[in-house]
Coordinates of C-alpha atoms and ligand atoms in Angstrom, one line a residue:
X1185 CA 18.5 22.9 -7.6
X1186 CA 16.2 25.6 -5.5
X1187 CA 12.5 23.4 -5.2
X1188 CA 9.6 23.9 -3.3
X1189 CA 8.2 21.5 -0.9
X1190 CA 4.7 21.0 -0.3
X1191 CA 4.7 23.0 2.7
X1192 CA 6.3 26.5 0.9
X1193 CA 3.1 26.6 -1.5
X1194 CA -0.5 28.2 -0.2
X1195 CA -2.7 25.7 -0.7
X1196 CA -5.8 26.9 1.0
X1197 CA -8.8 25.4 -0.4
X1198 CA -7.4 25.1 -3.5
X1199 CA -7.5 22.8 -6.6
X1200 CA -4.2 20.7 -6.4
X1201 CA -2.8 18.8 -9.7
X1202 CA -1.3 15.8 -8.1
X1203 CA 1.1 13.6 -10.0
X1204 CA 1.7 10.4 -8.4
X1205 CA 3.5 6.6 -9.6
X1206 CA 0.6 4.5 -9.1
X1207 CA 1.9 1.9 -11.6
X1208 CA 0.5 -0.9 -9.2
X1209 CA 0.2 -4.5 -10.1
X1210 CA -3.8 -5.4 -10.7
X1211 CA -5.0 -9.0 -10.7
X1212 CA -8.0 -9.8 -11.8
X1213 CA -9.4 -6.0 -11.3
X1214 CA -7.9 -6.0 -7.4
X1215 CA -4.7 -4.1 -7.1
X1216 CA -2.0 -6.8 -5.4
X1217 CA 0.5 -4.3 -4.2
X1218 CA -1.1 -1.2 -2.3
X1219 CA 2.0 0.1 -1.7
X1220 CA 2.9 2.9 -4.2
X1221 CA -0.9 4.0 -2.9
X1222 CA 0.3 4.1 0.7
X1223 CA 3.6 6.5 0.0
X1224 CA 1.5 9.3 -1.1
X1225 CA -0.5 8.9 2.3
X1226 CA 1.2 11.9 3.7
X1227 CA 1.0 14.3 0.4
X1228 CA -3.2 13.7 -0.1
X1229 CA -4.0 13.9 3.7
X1230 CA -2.2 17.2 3.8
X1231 CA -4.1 18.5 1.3
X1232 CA -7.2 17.1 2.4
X1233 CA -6.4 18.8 5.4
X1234 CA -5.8 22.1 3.5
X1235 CA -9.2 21.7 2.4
X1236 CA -7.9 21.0 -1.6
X1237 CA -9.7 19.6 -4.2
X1238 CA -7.3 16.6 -5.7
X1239 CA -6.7 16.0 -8.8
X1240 CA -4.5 12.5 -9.3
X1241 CA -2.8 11.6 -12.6
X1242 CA -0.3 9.1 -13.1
X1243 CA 0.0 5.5 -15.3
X1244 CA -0.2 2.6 -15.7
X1245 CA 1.8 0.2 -17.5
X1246 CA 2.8 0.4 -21.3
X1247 CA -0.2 0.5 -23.4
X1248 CA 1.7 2.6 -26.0
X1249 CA -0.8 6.0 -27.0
X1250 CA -3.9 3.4 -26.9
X1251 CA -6.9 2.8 -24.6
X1252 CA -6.4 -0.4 -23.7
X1253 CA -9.1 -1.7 -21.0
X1254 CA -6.3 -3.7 -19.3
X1255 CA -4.3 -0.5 -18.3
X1256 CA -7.7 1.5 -17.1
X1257 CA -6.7 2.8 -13.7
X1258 CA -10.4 2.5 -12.4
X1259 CA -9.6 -0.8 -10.4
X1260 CA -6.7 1.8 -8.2
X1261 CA -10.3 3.9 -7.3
X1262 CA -11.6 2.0 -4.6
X1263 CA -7.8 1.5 -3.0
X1264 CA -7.7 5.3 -2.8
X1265 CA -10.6 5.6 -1.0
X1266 CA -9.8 2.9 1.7
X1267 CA -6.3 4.2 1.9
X1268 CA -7.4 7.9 2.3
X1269 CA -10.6 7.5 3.6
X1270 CA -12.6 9.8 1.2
X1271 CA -15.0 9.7 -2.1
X1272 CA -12.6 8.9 -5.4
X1273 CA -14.0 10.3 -8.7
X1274 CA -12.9 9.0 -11.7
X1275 CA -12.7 10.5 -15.0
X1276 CA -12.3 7.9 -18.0
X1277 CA -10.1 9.9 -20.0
X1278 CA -7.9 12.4 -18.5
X1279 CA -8.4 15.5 -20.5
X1280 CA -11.2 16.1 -22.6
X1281 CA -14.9 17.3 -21.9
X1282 CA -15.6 14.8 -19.4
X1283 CA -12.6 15.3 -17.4
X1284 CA -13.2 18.4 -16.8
X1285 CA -16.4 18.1 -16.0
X1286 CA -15.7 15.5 -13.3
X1287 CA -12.7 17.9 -11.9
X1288 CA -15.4 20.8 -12.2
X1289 CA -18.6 19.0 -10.4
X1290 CA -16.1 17.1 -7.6
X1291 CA -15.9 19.3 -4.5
X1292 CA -12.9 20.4 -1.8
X1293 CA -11.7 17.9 0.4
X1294 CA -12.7 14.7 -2.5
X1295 CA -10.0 13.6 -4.9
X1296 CA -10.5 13.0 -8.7
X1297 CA -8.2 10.3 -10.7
X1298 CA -7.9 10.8 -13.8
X1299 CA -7.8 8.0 -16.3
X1300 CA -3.9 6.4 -17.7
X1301 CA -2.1 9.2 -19.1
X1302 CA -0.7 6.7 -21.5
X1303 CA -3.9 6.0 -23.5
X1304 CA -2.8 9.1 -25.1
X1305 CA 0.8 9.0 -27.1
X1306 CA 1.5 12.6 -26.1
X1307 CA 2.0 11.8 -22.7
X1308 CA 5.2 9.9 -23.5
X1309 CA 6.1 12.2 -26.0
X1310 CA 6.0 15.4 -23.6
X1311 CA 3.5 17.2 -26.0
X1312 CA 3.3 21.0 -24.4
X1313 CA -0.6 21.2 -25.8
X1314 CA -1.4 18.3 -24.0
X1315 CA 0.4 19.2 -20.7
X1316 CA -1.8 22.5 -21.4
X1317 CA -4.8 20.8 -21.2
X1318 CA -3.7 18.3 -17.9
X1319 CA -2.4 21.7 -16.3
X1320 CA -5.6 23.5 -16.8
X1321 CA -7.1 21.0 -13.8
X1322 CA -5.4 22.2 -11.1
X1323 CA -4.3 25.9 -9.6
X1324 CA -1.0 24.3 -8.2
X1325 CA 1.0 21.0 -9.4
X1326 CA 2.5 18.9 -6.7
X1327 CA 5.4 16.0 -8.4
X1328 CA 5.2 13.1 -5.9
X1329 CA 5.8 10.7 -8.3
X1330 CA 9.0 9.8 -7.2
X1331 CA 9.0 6.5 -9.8
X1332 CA 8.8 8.4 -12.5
X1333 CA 10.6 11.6 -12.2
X1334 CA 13.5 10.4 -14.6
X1335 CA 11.0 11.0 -17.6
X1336 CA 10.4 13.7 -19.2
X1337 CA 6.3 12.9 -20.1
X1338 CA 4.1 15.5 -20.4
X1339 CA 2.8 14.6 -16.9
X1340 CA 6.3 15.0 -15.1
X1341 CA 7.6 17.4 -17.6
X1342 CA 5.7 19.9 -19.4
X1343 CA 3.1 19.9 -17.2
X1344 CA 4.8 22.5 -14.7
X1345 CA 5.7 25.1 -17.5
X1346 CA 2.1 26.5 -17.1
X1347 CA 2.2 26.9 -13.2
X1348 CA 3.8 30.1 -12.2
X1349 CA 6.5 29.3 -9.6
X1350 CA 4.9 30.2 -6.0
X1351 CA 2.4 27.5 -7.7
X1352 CA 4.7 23.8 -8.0
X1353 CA 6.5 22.0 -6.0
X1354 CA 7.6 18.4 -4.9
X1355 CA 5.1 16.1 -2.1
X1356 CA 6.6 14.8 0.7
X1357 CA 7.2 10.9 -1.1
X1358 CA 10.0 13.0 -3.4
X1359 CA 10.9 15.2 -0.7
X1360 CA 11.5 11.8 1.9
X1361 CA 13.1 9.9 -1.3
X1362 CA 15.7 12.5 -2.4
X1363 CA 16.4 13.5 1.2
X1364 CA 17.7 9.5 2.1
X1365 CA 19.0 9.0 -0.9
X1366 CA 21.6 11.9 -0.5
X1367 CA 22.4 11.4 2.6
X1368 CA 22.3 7.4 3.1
X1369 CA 24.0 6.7 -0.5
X1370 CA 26.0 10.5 -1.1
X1371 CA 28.1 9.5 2.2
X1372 CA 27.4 5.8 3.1
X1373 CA 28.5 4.6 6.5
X1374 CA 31.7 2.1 5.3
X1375 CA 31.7 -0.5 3.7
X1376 CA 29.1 0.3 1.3
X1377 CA 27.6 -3.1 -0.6
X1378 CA 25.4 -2.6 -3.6
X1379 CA 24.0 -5.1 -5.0
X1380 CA 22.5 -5.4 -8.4
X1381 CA 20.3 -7.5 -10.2
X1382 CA 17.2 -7.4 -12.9
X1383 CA 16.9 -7.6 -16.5
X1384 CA 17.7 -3.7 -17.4
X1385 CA 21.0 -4.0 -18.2
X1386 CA 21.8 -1.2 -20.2
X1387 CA 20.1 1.2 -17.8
X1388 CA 21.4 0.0 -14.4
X1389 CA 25.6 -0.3 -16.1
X1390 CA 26.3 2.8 -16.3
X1391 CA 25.6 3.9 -12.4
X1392 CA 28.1 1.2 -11.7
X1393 CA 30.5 3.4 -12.6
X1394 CA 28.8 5.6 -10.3
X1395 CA 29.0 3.5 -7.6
X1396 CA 32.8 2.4 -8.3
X1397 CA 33.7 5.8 -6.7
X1398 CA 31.3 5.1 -3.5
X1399 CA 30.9 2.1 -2.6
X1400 CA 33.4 -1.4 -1.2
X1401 CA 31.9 -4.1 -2.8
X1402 CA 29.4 -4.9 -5.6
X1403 CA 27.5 -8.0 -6.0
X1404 CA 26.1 -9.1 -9.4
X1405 CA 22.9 -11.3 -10.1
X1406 CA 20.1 -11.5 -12.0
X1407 CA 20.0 -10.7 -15.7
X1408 CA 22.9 -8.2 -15.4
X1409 CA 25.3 -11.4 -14.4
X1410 CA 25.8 -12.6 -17.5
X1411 CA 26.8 -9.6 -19.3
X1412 CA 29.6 -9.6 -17.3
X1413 CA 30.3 -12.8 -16.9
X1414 CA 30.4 -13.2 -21.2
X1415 CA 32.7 -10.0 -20.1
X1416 CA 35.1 -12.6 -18.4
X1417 CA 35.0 -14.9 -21.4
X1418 CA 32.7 -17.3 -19.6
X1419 CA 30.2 -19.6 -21.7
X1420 CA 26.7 -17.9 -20.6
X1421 CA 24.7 -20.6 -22.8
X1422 CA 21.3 -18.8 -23.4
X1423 CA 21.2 -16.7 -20.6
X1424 CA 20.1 -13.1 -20.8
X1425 CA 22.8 -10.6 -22.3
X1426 CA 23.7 -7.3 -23.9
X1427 CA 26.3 -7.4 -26.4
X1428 CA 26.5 -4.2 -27.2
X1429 CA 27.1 -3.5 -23.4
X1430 CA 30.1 -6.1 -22.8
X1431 CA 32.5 -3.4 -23.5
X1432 CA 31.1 -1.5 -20.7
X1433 CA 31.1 -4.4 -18.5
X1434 CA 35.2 -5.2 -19.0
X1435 CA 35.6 -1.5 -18.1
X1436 CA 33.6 -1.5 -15.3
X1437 CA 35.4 -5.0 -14.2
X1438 CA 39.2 -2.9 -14.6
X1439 CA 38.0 0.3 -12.9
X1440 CA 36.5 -1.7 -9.7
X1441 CA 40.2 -3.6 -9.7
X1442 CA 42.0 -0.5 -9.8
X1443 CA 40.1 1.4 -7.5
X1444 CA 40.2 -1.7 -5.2
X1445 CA 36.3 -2.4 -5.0
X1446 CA 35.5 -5.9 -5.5
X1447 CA 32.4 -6.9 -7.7
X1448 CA 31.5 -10.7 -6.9
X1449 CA 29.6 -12.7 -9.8
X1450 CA 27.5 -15.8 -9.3
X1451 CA 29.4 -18.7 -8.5
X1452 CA 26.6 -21.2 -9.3
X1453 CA 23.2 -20.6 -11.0
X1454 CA 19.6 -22.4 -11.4
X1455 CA 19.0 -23.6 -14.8
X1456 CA 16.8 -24.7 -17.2
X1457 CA 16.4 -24.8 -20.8
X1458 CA 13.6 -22.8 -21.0
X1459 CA 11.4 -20.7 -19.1
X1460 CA 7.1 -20.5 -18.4
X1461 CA 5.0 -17.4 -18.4
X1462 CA 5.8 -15.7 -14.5
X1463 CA 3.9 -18.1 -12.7
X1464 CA 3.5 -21.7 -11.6
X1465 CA 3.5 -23.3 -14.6
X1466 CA 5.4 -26.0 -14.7
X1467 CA 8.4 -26.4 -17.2
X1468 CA 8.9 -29.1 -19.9
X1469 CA 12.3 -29.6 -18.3
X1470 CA 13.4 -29.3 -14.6
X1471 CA 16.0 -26.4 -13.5
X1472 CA 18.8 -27.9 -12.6
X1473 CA 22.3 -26.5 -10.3
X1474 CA 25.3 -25.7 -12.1
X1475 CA 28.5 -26.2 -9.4
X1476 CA 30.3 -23.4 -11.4
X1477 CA 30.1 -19.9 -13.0
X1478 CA 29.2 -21.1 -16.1
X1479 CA 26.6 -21.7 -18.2
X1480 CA 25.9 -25.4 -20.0
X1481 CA 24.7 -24.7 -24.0
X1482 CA 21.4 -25.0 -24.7
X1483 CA 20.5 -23.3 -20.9
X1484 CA 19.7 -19.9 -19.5
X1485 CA 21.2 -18.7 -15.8
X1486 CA 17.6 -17.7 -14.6
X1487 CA 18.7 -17.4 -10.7
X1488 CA 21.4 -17.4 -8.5
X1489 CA 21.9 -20.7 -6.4
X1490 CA 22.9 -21.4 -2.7
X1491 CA 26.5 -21.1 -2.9
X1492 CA 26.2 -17.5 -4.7
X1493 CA 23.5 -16.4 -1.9
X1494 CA 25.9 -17.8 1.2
X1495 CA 28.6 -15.7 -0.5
X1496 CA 26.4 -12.8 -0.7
X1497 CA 25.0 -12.7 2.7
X1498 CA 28.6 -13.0 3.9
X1499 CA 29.5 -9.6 2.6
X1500 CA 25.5 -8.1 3.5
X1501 CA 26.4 -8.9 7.4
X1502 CA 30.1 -7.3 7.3
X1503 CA 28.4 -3.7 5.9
X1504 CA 27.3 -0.9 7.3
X1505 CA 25.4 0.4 4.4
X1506 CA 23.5 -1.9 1.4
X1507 CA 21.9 -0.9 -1.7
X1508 CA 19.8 -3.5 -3.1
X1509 CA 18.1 -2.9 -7.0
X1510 CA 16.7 -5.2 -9.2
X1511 CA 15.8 -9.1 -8.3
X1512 CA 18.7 -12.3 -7.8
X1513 CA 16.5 -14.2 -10.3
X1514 CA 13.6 -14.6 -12.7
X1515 CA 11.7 -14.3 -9.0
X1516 CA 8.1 -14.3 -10.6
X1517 CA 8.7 -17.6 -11.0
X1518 CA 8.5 -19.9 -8.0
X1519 CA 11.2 -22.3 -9.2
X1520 CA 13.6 -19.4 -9.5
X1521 CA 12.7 -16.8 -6.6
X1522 CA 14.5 -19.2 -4.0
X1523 CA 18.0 -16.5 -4.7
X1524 CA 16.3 -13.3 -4.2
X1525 CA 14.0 -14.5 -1.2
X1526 CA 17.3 -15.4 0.6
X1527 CA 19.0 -12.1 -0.3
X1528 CA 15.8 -10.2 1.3
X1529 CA 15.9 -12.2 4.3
X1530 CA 19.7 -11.8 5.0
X1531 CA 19.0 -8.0 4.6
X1532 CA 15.7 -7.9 6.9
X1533 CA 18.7 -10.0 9.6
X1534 CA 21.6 -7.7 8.9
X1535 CA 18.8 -3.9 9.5
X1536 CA 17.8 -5.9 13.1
X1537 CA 21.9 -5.8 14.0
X1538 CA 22.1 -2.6 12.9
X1539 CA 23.1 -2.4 9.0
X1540 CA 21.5 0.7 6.9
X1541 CA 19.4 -1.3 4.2
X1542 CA 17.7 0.7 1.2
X1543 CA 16.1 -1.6 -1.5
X1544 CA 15.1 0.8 -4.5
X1545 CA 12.3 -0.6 -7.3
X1546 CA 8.7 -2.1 -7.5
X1547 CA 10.7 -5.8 -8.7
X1548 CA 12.9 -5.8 -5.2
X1549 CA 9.3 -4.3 -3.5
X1550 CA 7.6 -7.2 -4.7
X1551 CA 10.2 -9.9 -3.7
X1552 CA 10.1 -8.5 -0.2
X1553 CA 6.4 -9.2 -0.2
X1554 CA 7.3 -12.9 -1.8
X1555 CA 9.3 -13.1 1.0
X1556 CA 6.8 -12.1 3.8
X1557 CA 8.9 -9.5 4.4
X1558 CA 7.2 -5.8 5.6
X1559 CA 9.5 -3.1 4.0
X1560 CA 9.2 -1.3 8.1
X1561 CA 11.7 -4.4 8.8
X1562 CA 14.6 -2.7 6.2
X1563 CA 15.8 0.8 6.7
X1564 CA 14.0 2.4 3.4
X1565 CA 12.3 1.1 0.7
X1566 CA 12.6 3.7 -2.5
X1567 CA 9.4 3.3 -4.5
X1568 CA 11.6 4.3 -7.9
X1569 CA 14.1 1.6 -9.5
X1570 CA 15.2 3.7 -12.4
X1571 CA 15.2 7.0 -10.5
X1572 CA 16.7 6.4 -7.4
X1573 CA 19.4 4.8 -9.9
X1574 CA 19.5 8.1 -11.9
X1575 CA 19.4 10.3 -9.2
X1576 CA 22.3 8.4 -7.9
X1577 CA 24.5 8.3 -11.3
X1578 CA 24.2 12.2 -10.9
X1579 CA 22.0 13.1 -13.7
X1580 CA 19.5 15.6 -13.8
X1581 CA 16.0 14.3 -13.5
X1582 CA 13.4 15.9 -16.1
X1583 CA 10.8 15.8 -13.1
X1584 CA 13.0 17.6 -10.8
X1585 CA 14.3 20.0 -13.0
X1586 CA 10.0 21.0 -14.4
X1587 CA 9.4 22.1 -10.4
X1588 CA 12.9 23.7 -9.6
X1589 CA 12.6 27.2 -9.0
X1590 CA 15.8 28.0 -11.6
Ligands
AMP2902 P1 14.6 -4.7 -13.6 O1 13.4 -3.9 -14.0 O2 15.8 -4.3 -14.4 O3 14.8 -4.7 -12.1 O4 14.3 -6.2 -14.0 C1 13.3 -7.0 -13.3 C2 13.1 -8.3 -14.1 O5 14.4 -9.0 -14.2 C3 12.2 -9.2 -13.4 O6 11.0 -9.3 -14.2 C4 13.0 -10.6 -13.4 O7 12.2 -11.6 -13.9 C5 14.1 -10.3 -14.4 N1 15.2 -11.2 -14.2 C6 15.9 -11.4 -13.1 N2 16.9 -12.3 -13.2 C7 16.8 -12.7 -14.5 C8 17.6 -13.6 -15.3 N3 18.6 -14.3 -14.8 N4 17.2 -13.8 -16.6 C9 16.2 -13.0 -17.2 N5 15.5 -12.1 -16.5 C10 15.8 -11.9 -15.2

């Protein structure tokens, strides 16, 4: 695909269209996680420096085609401004009267956000008359939302249909993302480890078969364990599962033995019969160790335990390269973050002697902050779960494919 970066477009004093993933967790109207904020650093003091006015849309959470004060992006203002150092309008709806009106009256060299492109149902549903009226803010659209390039929304999608092509291209976030990822995970330094974890099953399965073909060894935690493990005929008790994706999970289990890549599964879990809000609250009944790969009835697997994380950091330290998505364990949870904490440290260890590291997702992001753990210490932290993952499986992404020059 023939792209743009940043640096091909004129930009001088222009108005710039920004999208960016600032899907950052907010707590009690302070955002918890700067980070997503920080990646774009690079892209919006460019453009300051260009003398640009900026215009930033992204979202935030899922609040489904509704305004819903929860998801208002207005807390993100003031994180903007310390991170970038200049005045943040904000619009409170992102097309409209007003917004235009705020874009129209802000000046070069100060940046605009516009309010949650999901308060309004055609984001999601990649309406072209919508992405008429975002497009109409900005004289040149720059994708650096590297989180959600594997949608096609109106914001990552349609959007660039009505900017001619000298006029789009991708920020440096996408530009450093795509870059590493091709060349770190296209042709890993051997052996390649990936490991995989979270709750997605059926979205993360599928690159497994992608990986199959790349990589020496796969280890399996998290909510994705026991999908496979059911695969293996093992009791799984009320743990997390896909059905419909067990199938999968047997193939996947005979392809890695055939193509002599071994996948290692949990050998013991943390369990307990039922699980609390993320949080500290405490549980009716206390987890308990299983000293097997199975699951009692009546419990759910909600994180790996000690045996399974001494296993795992065995094959992290005898890599060269290791791909880490999706968290060990219910990790929002105190009592069951113990797995993933221990992964993140054995990988922060195996970068300092000289392993490539690469943790992909805002979950595996936030255990390394759990874990005290600055994401300098690892090789590259990707700031997109399901895209780096998509990217990687070999599909085309929608937000790629809006700015390509074809
Ligand atoms: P994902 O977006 O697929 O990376 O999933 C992240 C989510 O997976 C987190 O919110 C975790 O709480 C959840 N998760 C991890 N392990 C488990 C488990 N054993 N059972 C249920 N959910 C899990």
């Amino acid at each position: 695909m023939k792209i743009k970066r940043i640096e091909d477009v004129n930009l001088d004093s222009k108005t710039v269209l920004v999208r960016v993933d600032y899907n950052v967790p907010i707590k009690d109207g302070l955002v918890t996680d700067n980070t997503r904020i920080v990646s774009t650093e690079k892209t919006i003091k460019y453009l300051l420096e260009k003398n640009c006015k900026i215009v930033l849309m992204a979202h935030l959470g899922r609040p489904k085609g509704q305004v819903v004060e929860e998801f208002s992006l207005k807390p993100v203002v003031p994180e903007i401004e310390r991170v970038m150092g200049v005045k943040v309008h904000f619009a409170t709806d992102c097309v409209g009267e007003e917004a235009d009106k705020v874009v129209a009256e802000a000046k070069q060299g100060e940046i605009v956000l516009l309010e949650n492109l999901r308060f309004h149902k055609e984001e999601t549903d990649n309406d072209k008359a919508f992405a008429e009226k975002l497009a109409k803010h900005g004289e040149v659209f720059v994708q650096d939302a590297f989180g959600a390039l594997h949608r096609a929304h109106a914001s990552t999608s349609a959007v660039a249909e009505f900017f001619g092509i000298e006029d789009k291209a991708i920020g440096f976030l996408v530009q450093k993302e795509l870059e590493f990822l091709d060349r770190a995970i296209k042709t890993p330094q051997k052996p390649f480890t990936v490991i995989v974890g979270g709750a997605k099953v059926s979205d993360k399965i599928e690159v497994l078969n992608k990986f199959i073909d790349l990589c020496d060894t796969i280890l399996i935690g998290g909510g994705m364990a026991y999908t496979f493990l059911r695969a293996q005929g093992l009791n799984i008790g009320n743990s997390l599962v896909e059905e419909e994706k067990v199938e999968s999970a047997k193939s996947i289990i005979e392809k890695a033995a055939s193509n002599n890549v071994e996948i290692l599964l949990p050998a013991d879990h943390v369990i307990a019969t039922e699980l609390s809000d993320a949080g500290s609250e405490p549980l009716a009944v206390e987890p308990q160790l299983t000293d097997s790969m199975a699951i009692p009835e009546g419990y759910m697997g909600l994180d790996i335990g000690p045996r399974t994380a001494a296993l795992f950091a065995e094959k992290i330290k005898t890599s060269k390269t290791v791909f880490w998505n999706g968290p060990l364990g219910v990790f929002e949870n105190d009592l069951f973050a113990k797995g993933s904490i221990a992964i993140a440290e054995i990988l922060r260890q195996a970068t300092e002697e000289g392993v490539i590291t690469i943790v992909g997702g805002g979950d595996s992001l936030s255990v390394l902050k759990k874990a005290k753990i600055d994401r300098q210490a690892l090789t590259h932290c990707s700031t997109g779960g399901g895209a780096s993952m998509e990217f990687l499986e070999g599909k085309v992404l929608p937000g790629l494919k809006a700015v390509s020059q074809e």
